């Protein structure tokens, strides 16, 4: 799988995307080994194997989106394997994907956002408040936040902006900073100092890592009694807040760095919480 991972990175796939593909491939390899007693060779895997793998995921109660993502990962792998002369074709071609009920991605409601920020502020670390505020109020990906340098932030009296130099697909974009983000960043910069280098520093003085941010968020979410909160959920929250406030999809797409409006259009769909509220309104109690 090393060659496939290098191929993905060569196409500017993010580390999260590469990890996702490799996890799906490892899942298939474990299933294949448990079913046939040997490791899968690309040339020996056929459509029936893929169909049985799909059925096993369905029997385990995996979500349609999870199963379809696994099939997409396998398809990408076998297309690469064919180009490399390791397989004669893509055995996923004849295997149909499952139909999905498309909902808006998970995001936090207003009360949940406030609870998360209160939990972060209660811990008393100015840096962590700035990181969390930036995630919620700019929609930056966690890798983009960690990749920021001091010179990427520009704060004025009544305005400000942050420049993402290496976004997804190596695209550059500038995101305005609202008053909440500016206030949190000013507090952090007064503590951090003016030395050039990474905007957010670890305890050892190096660049704050993605894992450190994920751990920070997990800890703050636990204190706020929130479950399944990830940096990407905060990104979804930013986009959903903009759409709900009446902003046009093209503006949201530019701010979020989406390559297609179809990606942004997800936030116009109802969430699970929206559907639950709709049904609850019909209750007699």
mmCIF file of C-alpha atoms in Angstrom, residues 10-241:
data_model
loop_
_atom_site.group_PDB
_atom_site.id
_atom_site.type_symbol
_atom_site.label_atom_id
_atom_site.label_comp_id
_atom_site.label_asym_id
_atom_site.label_seq_id
_atom_site.Cartn_x
_atom_site.Cartn_y
_atom_site.Cartn_z
ATOM 1 C CA UNK A 10 1.470 13.034 -5.396
ATOM 2 C CA UNK A 11 -2.019 14.145 -6.376
ATOM 3 C CA UNK A 12 -2.108 16.589 -3.438
ATOM 4 C CA UNK A 13 -4.503 14.458 -1.387
ATOM 5 C CA UNK A 14 -4.674 15.627 2.220
ATOM 6 C CA UNK A 15 -3.279 13.445 4.984
ATOM 7 C CA UNK A 16 -6.842 12.852 6.213
ATOM 8 C CA UNK A 17 -7.882 11.611 2.748
ATOM 9 C CA UNK A 18 -4.877 9.319 2.485
ATOM 10 C CA UNK A 19 -5.547 7.917 5.956
ATOM 11 C CA UNK A 20 -9.193 7.307 5.054
ATOM 12 C CA UNK A 21 -8.273 5.393 1.874
ATOM 13 C CA UNK A 22 -5.710 3.280 3.689
ATOM 14 C CA UNK A 23 -8.120 2.441 6.526
ATOM 15 C CA UNK A 24 -10.666 1.188 3.992
ATOM 16 C CA UNK A 25 -8.023 -0.926 2.270
ATOM 17 C CA UNK A 26 -6.904 -2.381 5.591
ATOM 18 C CA UNK A 27 -10.533 -3.175 6.435
ATOM 19 C CA UNK A 28 -10.863 -5.093 3.145
ATOM 20 C CA UNK A 29 -7.551 -6.894 3.714
ATOM 21 C CA UNK A 30 -8.664 -8.047 7.182
ATOM 22 C CA UNK A 31 -11.966 -9.280 5.790
ATOM 23 C CA UNK A 32 -10.211 -11.093 2.921
ATOM 24 C CA UNK A 33 -7.737 -12.765 5.276
ATOM 25 C CA UNK A 34 -10.525 -13.863 7.624
ATOM 26 C CA UNK A 35 -12.618 -15.182 4.739
ATOM 27 C CA UNK A 36 -10.015 -16.894 2.558
ATOM 28 C CA UNK A 37 -7.088 -17.371 4.939
ATOM 29 C CA UNK A 38 -4.607 -15.388 2.849
ATOM 30 C CA UNK A 39 -3.696 -11.803 2.090
ATOM 31 C CA UNK A 40 -5.362 -10.336 -1.016
ATOM 32 C CA UNK A 41 -3.308 -9.960 -4.172
ATOM 33 C CA UNK A 42 -4.639 -7.253 -6.539
ATOM 34 C CA UNK A 43 -4.596 -9.611 -9.513
ATOM 35 C CA UNK A 44 -6.634 -12.284 -7.703
ATOM 36 C CA UNK A 45 -9.474 -10.109 -6.377
ATOM 37 C CA UNK A 46 -12.669 -10.293 -8.422
ATOM 38 C CA UNK A 47 -16.150 -8.711 -8.442
ATOM 39 C CA UNK A 48 -17.585 -11.535 -6.305
ATOM 40 C CA UNK A 49 -15.036 -10.771 -3.588
ATOM 41 C CA UNK A 50 -16.004 -7.100 -3.610
ATOM 42 C CA UNK A 51 -19.710 -8.000 -3.521
ATOM 43 C CA UNK A 52 -19.184 -10.322 -0.549
ATOM 44 C CA UNK A 53 -17.156 -7.658 1.248
ATOM 45 C CA UNK A 54 -19.976 -5.186 0.661
ATOM 46 C CA UNK A 55 -22.494 -7.712 2.016
ATOM 47 C CA UNK A 56 -20.377 -8.282 5.128
ATOM 48 C CA UNK A 57 -20.349 -4.537 5.844
ATOM 49 C CA UNK A 58 -24.121 -4.400 5.410
ATOM 50 C CA UNK A 59 -24.573 -7.349 7.789
ATOM 51 C CA UNK A 60 -22.466 -5.522 10.380
ATOM 52 C CA UNK A 61 -24.841 -2.571 10.204
ATOM 53 C CA UNK A 62 -22.395 -0.169 8.566
ATOM 54 C CA UNK A 63 -23.950 3.041 7.221
ATOM 55 C CA UNK A 64 -24.541 3.378 3.479
ATOM 56 C CA UNK A 65 -22.095 6.298 3.308
ATOM 57 C CA UNK A 66 -19.400 4.231 5.048
ATOM 58 C CA UNK A 67 -19.901 1.300 2.670
ATOM 59 C CA UNK A 68 -19.889 3.515 -0.418
ATOM 60 C CA UNK A 69 -16.728 5.247 0.758
ATOM 61 C CA UNK A 70 -15.033 1.855 1.182
ATOM 62 C CA UNK A 71 -16.068 0.878 -2.351
ATOM 63 C CA UNK A 72 -14.743 4.193 -3.682
ATOM 64 C CA UNK A 73 -11.428 3.623 -1.894
ATOM 65 C CA UNK A 74 -11.128 0.140 -3.369
ATOM 66 C CA UNK A 75 -11.994 1.448 -6.828
ATOM 67 C CA UNK A 76 -9.268 4.101 -6.603
ATOM 68 C CA UNK A 77 -6.787 1.474 -5.441
ATOM 69 C CA UNK A 78 -7.565 -0.979 -8.240
ATOM 70 C CA UNK A 79 -7.430 1.730 -10.911
ATOM 71 C CA UNK A 80 -3.959 2.570 -9.623
ATOM 72 C CA UNK A 81 -3.038 -1.125 -9.468
ATOM 73 C CA UNK A 82 -4.148 -1.578 -13.095
ATOM 74 C CA UNK A 83 -2.010 1.358 -14.243
ATOM 75 C CA UNK A 84 0.919 -0.157 -12.342
ATOM 76 C CA UNK A 85 0.407 -3.552 -13.990
ATOM 77 C CA UNK A 86 -0.577 -5.192 -10.680
ATOM 78 C CA UNK A 87 -4.180 -5.946 -11.702
ATOM 79 C CA UNK A 88 -6.006 -6.495 -14.971
ATOM 80 C CA UNK A 89 -9.011 -4.342 -14.092
ATOM 81 C CA UNK A 90 -11.195 -2.768 -11.437
ATOM 82 C CA UNK A 91 -13.309 -5.470 -9.739
ATOM 83 C CA UNK A 92 -15.536 -2.824 -8.137
ATOM 84 C CA UNK A 93 -16.984 -1.709 -11.496
ATOM 85 C CA UNK A 94 -19.913 -4.146 -11.458
ATOM 86 C CA UNK A 95 -20.737 -3.681 -7.775
ATOM 87 C CA UNK A 96 -23.503 -1.137 -7.224
ATOM 88 C CA UNK A 97 -23.245 1.426 -4.482
ATOM 89 C CA UNK A 98 -26.016 1.749 -1.911
ATOM 90 C CA UNK A 99 -28.567 4.539 -2.129
ATOM 91 C CA UNK A 100 -28.077 7.169 0.522
ATOM 92 C CA UNK A 101 -30.495 9.505 2.242
ATOM 93 C CA UNK A 102 -28.454 12.672 2.034
ATOM 94 C CA UNK A 103 -28.588 14.893 5.090
ATOM 95 C CA UNK A 104 -26.582 17.928 6.056
ATOM 96 C CA UNK A 105 -23.299 16.968 7.785
ATOM 97 C CA UNK A 106 -23.306 16.979 11.569
ATOM 98 C CA UNK A 107 -22.896 20.425 13.071
ATOM 99 C CA UNK A 108 -23.308 22.036 16.474
ATOM 100 C CA UNK A 109 -26.348 24.057 17.468
ATOM 101 C CA UNK A 110 -26.043 27.466 19.104
ATOM 102 C CA UNK A 111 -26.277 26.101 22.664
ATOM 103 C CA UNK A 112 -23.673 23.423 21.904
ATOM 104 C CA UNK A 113 -21.296 26.010 20.449
ATOM 105 C CA UNK A 114 -21.652 28.172 23.548
ATOM 106 C CA UNK A 115 -21.124 25.167 25.840
ATOM 107 C CA UNK A 116 -17.952 24.218 23.955
ATOM 108 C CA UNK A 117 -16.533 27.742 24.179
ATOM 109 C CA UNK A 118 -17.376 28.042 27.880
ATOM 110 C CA UNK A 119 -15.581 24.752 28.537
ATOM 111 C CA UNK A 120 -12.552 25.983 26.577
ATOM 112 C CA UNK A 121 -12.450 29.333 28.372
ATOM 113 C CA UNK A 122 -12.835 27.650 31.770
ATOM 114 C CA UNK A 123 -9.546 25.804 31.165
ATOM 115 C CA UNK A 124 -7.851 29.213 31.100
ATOM 116 C CA UNK A 125 -5.465 28.777 28.130
ATOM 117 C CA UNK A 126 -5.497 31.767 25.806
ATOM 118 C CA UNK A 127 -3.985 29.770 22.935
ATOM 119 C CA UNK A 128 -6.698 27.114 23.120
ATOM 120 C CA UNK A 129 -9.464 29.720 23.095
ATOM 121 C CA UNK A 130 -7.912 31.270 19.981
ATOM 122 C CA UNK A 131 -7.652 27.883 18.229
ATOM 123 C CA UNK A 132 -11.251 26.964 19.033
ATOM 124 C CA UNK A 133 -12.571 30.382 18.036
ATOM 125 C CA UNK A 134 -10.708 30.248 14.746
ATOM 126 C CA UNK A 135 -12.130 26.801 13.932
ATOM 127 C CA UNK A 136 -15.682 27.944 14.695
ATOM 128 C CA UNK A 137 -15.528 31.393 13.087
ATOM 129 C CA UNK A 138 -13.467 30.794 9.941
ATOM 130 C CA UNK A 139 -14.257 27.195 8.977
ATOM 131 C CA UNK A 140 -10.566 26.449 8.410
ATOM 132 C CA UNK A 141 -9.569 22.814 8.243
ATOM 133 C CA UNK A 142 -7.501 21.668 11.212
ATOM 134 C CA UNK A 143 -4.466 21.217 8.951
ATOM 135 C CA UNK A 144 -4.906 24.795 7.722
ATOM 136 C CA UNK A 145 -5.056 26.155 11.278
ATOM 137 C CA UNK A 146 -1.926 24.249 12.261
ATOM 138 C CA UNK A 147 -0.145 25.420 9.114
ATOM 139 C CA UNK A 148 -0.654 29.135 9.777
ATOM 140 C CA UNK A 149 2.344 31.354 10.425
ATOM 141 C CA UNK A 150 2.373 34.702 12.210
ATOM 142 C CA UNK A 151 2.590 36.624 8.934
ATOM 143 C CA UNK A 152 -0.606 34.951 7.688
ATOM 144 C CA UNK A 153 -2.703 36.928 10.199
ATOM 145 C CA UNK A 154 -3.532 40.601 9.617
ATOM 146 C CA UNK A 155 -5.444 42.467 12.324
ATOM 147 C CA UNK A 156 -6.735 46.004 11.915
ATOM 148 C CA UNK A 157 -8.806 48.191 14.204
ATOM 149 C CA UNK A 158 -12.148 47.127 12.747
ATOM 150 C CA UNK A 159 -11.214 44.319 10.370
ATOM 151 C CA UNK A 160 -8.829 41.446 9.894
ATOM 152 C CA UNK A 161 -8.096 38.450 7.763
ATOM 153 C CA UNK A 162 -6.180 35.207 7.717
ATOM 154 C CA UNK A 163 -4.454 33.841 4.628
ATOM 155 C CA UNK A 164 -4.421 30.107 4.009
ATOM 156 C CA UNK A 165 -1.406 29.550 1.780
ATOM 157 C CA UNK A 166 -1.693 25.805 1.331
ATOM 158 C CA UNK A 167 -5.344 24.762 1.446
ATOM 159 C CA UNK A 168 -6.801 21.565 0.032
ATOM 160 C CA UNK A 169 -5.521 21.026 -3.495
ATOM 161 C CA UNK A 170 -2.690 23.503 -2.784
ATOM 162 C CA UNK A 171 -5.169 26.374 -3.184
ATOM 163 C CA UNK A 172 -4.643 29.722 -1.494
ATOM 164 C CA UNK A 173 -7.504 31.762 -0.037
ATOM 165 C CA UNK A 174 -8.098 34.656 2.337
ATOM 166 C CA UNK A 175 -10.793 34.475 5.019
ATOM 167 C CA UNK A 176 -12.045 37.596 6.846
ATOM 168 C CA UNK A 177 -11.964 37.580 10.645
ATOM 169 C CA UNK A 178 -15.036 38.688 12.570
ATOM 170 C CA UNK A 179 -14.825 40.554 15.888
ATOM 171 C CA UNK A 180 -14.877 37.322 17.951
ATOM 172 C CA UNK A 181 -11.955 35.833 16.026
ATOM 173 C CA UNK A 182 -9.992 39.107 16.130
ATOM 174 C CA UNK A 183 -10.448 39.442 19.880
ATOM 175 C CA UNK A 184 -9.304 35.863 20.543
ATOM 176 C CA UNK A 185 -6.277 36.228 18.260
ATOM 177 C CA UNK A 186 -5.217 39.541 19.790
ATOM 178 C CA UNK A 187 -5.274 37.957 23.243
ATOM 179 C CA UNK A 188 -3.127 35.073 22.001
ATOM 180 C CA UNK A 189 -0.670 37.291 20.131
ATOM 181 C CA UNK A 190 -0.141 39.463 23.202
ATOM 182 C CA UNK A 191 0.958 36.318 25.029
ATOM 183 C CA UNK A 192 2.783 34.668 22.112
ATOM 184 C CA UNK A 193 4.873 37.661 21.095
ATOM 185 C CA UNK A 194 6.008 38.903 17.687
ATOM 186 C CA UNK A 195 8.640 36.266 16.876
ATOM 187 C CA UNK A 196 8.165 34.905 13.335
ATOM 188 C CA UNK A 197 7.163 31.289 12.851
ATOM 189 C CA UNK A 198 4.092 29.134 13.513
ATOM 190 C CA UNK A 199 1.042 31.047 14.721
ATOM 191 C CA UNK A 200 0.132 28.381 17.257
ATOM 192 C CA UNK A 201 2.949 26.887 19.292
ATOM 193 C CA UNK A 202 3.105 23.633 21.219
ATOM 194 C CA UNK A 203 4.316 23.474 24.812
ATOM 195 C CA UNK A 204 7.782 22.646 23.484
ATOM 196 C CA UNK A 205 7.803 25.696 21.236
ATOM 197 C CA UNK A 206 7.247 23.902 17.926
ATOM 198 C CA UNK A 207 4.264 24.029 15.598
ATOM 199 C CA UNK A 208 1.011 22.854 17.156
ATOM 200 C CA UNK A 209 0.111 19.499 15.586
ATOM 201 C CA UNK A 210 -3.174 18.278 14.219
ATOM 202 C CA UNK A 211 -3.304 15.535 16.851
ATOM 203 C CA UNK A 212 -2.813 18.100 19.604
ATOM 204 C CA UNK A 213 -5.777 20.123 18.323
ATOM 205 C CA UNK A 214 -7.908 16.979 18.078
ATOM 206 C CA UNK A 215 -6.986 16.074 21.656
ATOM 207 C CA UNK A 216 -7.741 19.614 22.839
ATOM 208 C CA UNK A 217 -11.148 19.579 21.171
ATOM 209 C CA UNK A 218 -11.948 16.138 22.533
ATOM 210 C CA UNK A 219 -11.118 17.248 26.083
ATOM 211 C CA UNK A 220 -13.143 20.463 25.836
ATOM 212 C CA UNK A 221 -16.103 18.645 24.282
ATOM 213 C CA UNK A 222 -16.036 16.094 27.111
ATOM 214 C CA UNK A 223 -16.137 18.904 29.695
ATOM 215 C CA UNK A 224 -19.075 20.412 27.798
ATOM 216 C CA UNK A 225 -20.752 16.964 27.737
ATOM 217 C CA UNK A 226 -20.781 16.875 23.951
ATOM 218 C CA UNK A 227 -20.136 13.722 21.936
ATOM 219 C CA UNK A 228 -18.579 13.086 18.524
ATOM 220 C CA UNK A 229 -17.134 16.582 18.114
ATOM 221 C CA UNK A 230 -14.211 16.796 15.697
ATOM 222 C CA UNK A 231 -12.470 19.726 13.995
ATOM 223 C CA UNK A 232 -14.442 18.916 10.845
ATOM 224 C CA UNK A 233 -17.705 19.172 12.783
ATOM 225 C CA UNK A 234 -16.685 22.739 13.676
ATOM 226 C CA UNK A 235 -15.991 23.401 9.988
ATOM 227 C CA UNK A 236 -19.459 22.077 9.143
ATOM 228 C CA UNK A 237 -20.876 24.280 11.900
ATOM 229 C CA UNK A 238 -19.293 27.386 10.361
ATOM 230 C CA UNK A 239 -20.760 26.590 6.936
ATOM 231 C CA UNK A 240 -24.197 25.692 8.322
ATOM 232 C CA UNK A 241 -24.302 28.906 10.359
#
